[in-house]
Short mmCIF file of C-alpha atoms in Angstrom, two decimals:
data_model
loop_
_atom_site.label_atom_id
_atom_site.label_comp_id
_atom_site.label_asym_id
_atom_site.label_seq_id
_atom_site.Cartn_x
_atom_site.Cartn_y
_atom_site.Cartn_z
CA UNK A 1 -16.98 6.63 6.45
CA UNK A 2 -15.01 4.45 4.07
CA UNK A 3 -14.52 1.05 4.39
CA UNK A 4 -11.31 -0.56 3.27
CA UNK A 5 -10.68 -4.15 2.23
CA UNK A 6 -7.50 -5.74 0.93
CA UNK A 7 -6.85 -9.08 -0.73
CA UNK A 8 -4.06 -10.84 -2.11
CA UNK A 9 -1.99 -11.82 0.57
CA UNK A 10 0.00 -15.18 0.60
CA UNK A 11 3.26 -17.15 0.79
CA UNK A 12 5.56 -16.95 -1.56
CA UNK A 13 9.26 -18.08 -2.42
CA UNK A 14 11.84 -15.60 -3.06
CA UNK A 15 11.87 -14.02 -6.35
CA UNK A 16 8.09 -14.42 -7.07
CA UNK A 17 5.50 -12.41 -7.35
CA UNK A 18 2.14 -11.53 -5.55
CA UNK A 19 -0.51 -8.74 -6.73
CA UNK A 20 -2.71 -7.22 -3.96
CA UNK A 21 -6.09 -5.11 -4.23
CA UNK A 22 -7.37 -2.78 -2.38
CA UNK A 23 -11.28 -1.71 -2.82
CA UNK A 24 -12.70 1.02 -1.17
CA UNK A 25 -16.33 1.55 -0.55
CA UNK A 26 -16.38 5.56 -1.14
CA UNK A 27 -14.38 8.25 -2.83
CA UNK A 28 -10.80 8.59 -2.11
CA UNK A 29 -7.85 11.21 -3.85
CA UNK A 30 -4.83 9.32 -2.04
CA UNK A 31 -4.84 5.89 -2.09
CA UNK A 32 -1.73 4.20 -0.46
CA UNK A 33 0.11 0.55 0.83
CA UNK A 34 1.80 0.64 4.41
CA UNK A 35 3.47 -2.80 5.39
CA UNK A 36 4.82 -3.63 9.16
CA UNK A 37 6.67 -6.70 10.19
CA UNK A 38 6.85 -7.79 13.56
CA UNK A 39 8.72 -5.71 16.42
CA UNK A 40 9.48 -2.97 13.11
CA UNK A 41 6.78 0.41 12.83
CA UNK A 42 4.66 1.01 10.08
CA UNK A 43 6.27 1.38 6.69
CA UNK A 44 4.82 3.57 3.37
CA UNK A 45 5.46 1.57 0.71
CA UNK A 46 3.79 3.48 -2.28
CA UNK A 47 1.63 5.53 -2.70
CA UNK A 48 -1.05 7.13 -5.48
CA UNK A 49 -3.25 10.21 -6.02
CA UNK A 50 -6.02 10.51 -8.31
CA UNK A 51 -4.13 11.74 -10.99
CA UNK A 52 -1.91 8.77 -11.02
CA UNK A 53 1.15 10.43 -9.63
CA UNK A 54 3.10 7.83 -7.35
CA UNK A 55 5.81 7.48 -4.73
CA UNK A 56 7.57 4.89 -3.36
CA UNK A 57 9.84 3.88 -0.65
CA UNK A 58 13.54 3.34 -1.84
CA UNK A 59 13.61 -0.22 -0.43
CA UNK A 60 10.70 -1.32 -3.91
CA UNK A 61 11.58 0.76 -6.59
CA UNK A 62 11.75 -1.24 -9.58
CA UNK A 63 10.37 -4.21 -8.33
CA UNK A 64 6.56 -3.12 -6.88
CA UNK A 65 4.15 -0.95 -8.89
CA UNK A 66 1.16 0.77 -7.61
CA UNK A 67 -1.82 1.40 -9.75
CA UNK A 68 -5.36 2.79 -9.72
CA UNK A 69 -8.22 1.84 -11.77
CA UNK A 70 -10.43 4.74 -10.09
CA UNK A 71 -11.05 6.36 -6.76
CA UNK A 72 -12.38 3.35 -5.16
CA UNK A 73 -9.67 0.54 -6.20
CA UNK A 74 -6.18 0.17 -5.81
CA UNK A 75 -3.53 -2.33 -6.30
CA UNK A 76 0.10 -3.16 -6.09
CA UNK A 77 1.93 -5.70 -8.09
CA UNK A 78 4.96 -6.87 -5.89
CA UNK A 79 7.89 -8.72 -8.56
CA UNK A 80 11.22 -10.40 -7.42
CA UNK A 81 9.76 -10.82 -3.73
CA UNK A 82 12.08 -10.99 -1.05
CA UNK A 83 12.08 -12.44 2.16
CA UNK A 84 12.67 -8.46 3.92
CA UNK A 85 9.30 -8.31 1.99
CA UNK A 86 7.53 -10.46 4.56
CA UNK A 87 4.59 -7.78 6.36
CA UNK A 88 1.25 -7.77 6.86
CA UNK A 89 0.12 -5.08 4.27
CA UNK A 90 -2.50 -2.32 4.59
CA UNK A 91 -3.94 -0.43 2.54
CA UNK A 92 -5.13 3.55 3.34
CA UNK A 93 -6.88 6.06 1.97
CA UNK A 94 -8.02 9.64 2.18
CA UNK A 95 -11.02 11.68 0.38
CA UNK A 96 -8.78 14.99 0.70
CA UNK A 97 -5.96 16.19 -1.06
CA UNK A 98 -2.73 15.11 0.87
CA UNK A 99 0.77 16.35 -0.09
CA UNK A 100 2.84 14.05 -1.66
CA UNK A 101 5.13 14.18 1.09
CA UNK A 102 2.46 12.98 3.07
CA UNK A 103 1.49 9.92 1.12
CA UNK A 104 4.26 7.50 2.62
CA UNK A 105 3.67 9.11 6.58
CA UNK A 106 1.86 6.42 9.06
CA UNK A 107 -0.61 9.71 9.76
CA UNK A 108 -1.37 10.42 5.93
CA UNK A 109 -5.23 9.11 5.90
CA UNK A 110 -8.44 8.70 7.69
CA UNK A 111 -9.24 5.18 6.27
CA UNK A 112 -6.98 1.90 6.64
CA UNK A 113 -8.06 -1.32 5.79
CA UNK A 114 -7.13 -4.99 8.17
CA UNK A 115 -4.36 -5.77 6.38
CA UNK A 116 -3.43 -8.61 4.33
CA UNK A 117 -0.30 -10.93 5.37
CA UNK A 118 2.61 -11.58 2.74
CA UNK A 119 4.83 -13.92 3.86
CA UNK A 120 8.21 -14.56 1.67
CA UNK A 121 10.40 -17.51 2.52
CA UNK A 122 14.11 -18.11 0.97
#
């Protein structure tokens, strides 16, 4: 069993930038950050395996970047925040070997964190 817990969350104007962590109390190969605002389903957002590949949803490219130090923490730098932005943010992970086209799917992993709100006001 691994516990998840993310950190990081706050509010934010428009156009600024938040960094959240994710740290994982056992092994992990995918490590990945799902977001869902209210009334909307749970969104990938990016994704990372152990050997650093990454995906990301269309909607953050160029402005969010995932990273891993190891298999047990993850982060995700969010620049030029905007309000569409506003979630509560998990993190998940998974000790196996999921296919890339996997990473970003609300069934990709075993473990999920609580979540972390980011709130981003105009």
């Amino acid at each position: 069993q691994v516990q998840l817990v993310e950190s990081g969350g706050a509010s934010v104007q428009a156009g600024g930038s938040l960094r959240l962590s994710c740290a994982a109390s056992g092994y992990t190969s995918i490590m990945a950050w799902f977001r869902q605002a209210p009334g909307k389903e749970r969104e990938g957002v990016a994704g990372i395996d152990s050997a650093g590949s990454t995906t990301y949803t269309e909607s953050v490219k160029g402005r969010f970047t995932i990273s891993r130090d190891n298999a047990y923490t993850l982060s995700l730098q969010m620049d030029s925040l905007k309000p569409e932005d506003t979630a509560m943010y998990y993190c998940a992970a998974d000790p196996r070997d999921v296919p890339s086209w996997l990473w970003l799917m609300p069934n990709c992993c075993n473990y999920w964190g609580q979540g972390t709100q980011v709130t981003v006001s105009s």
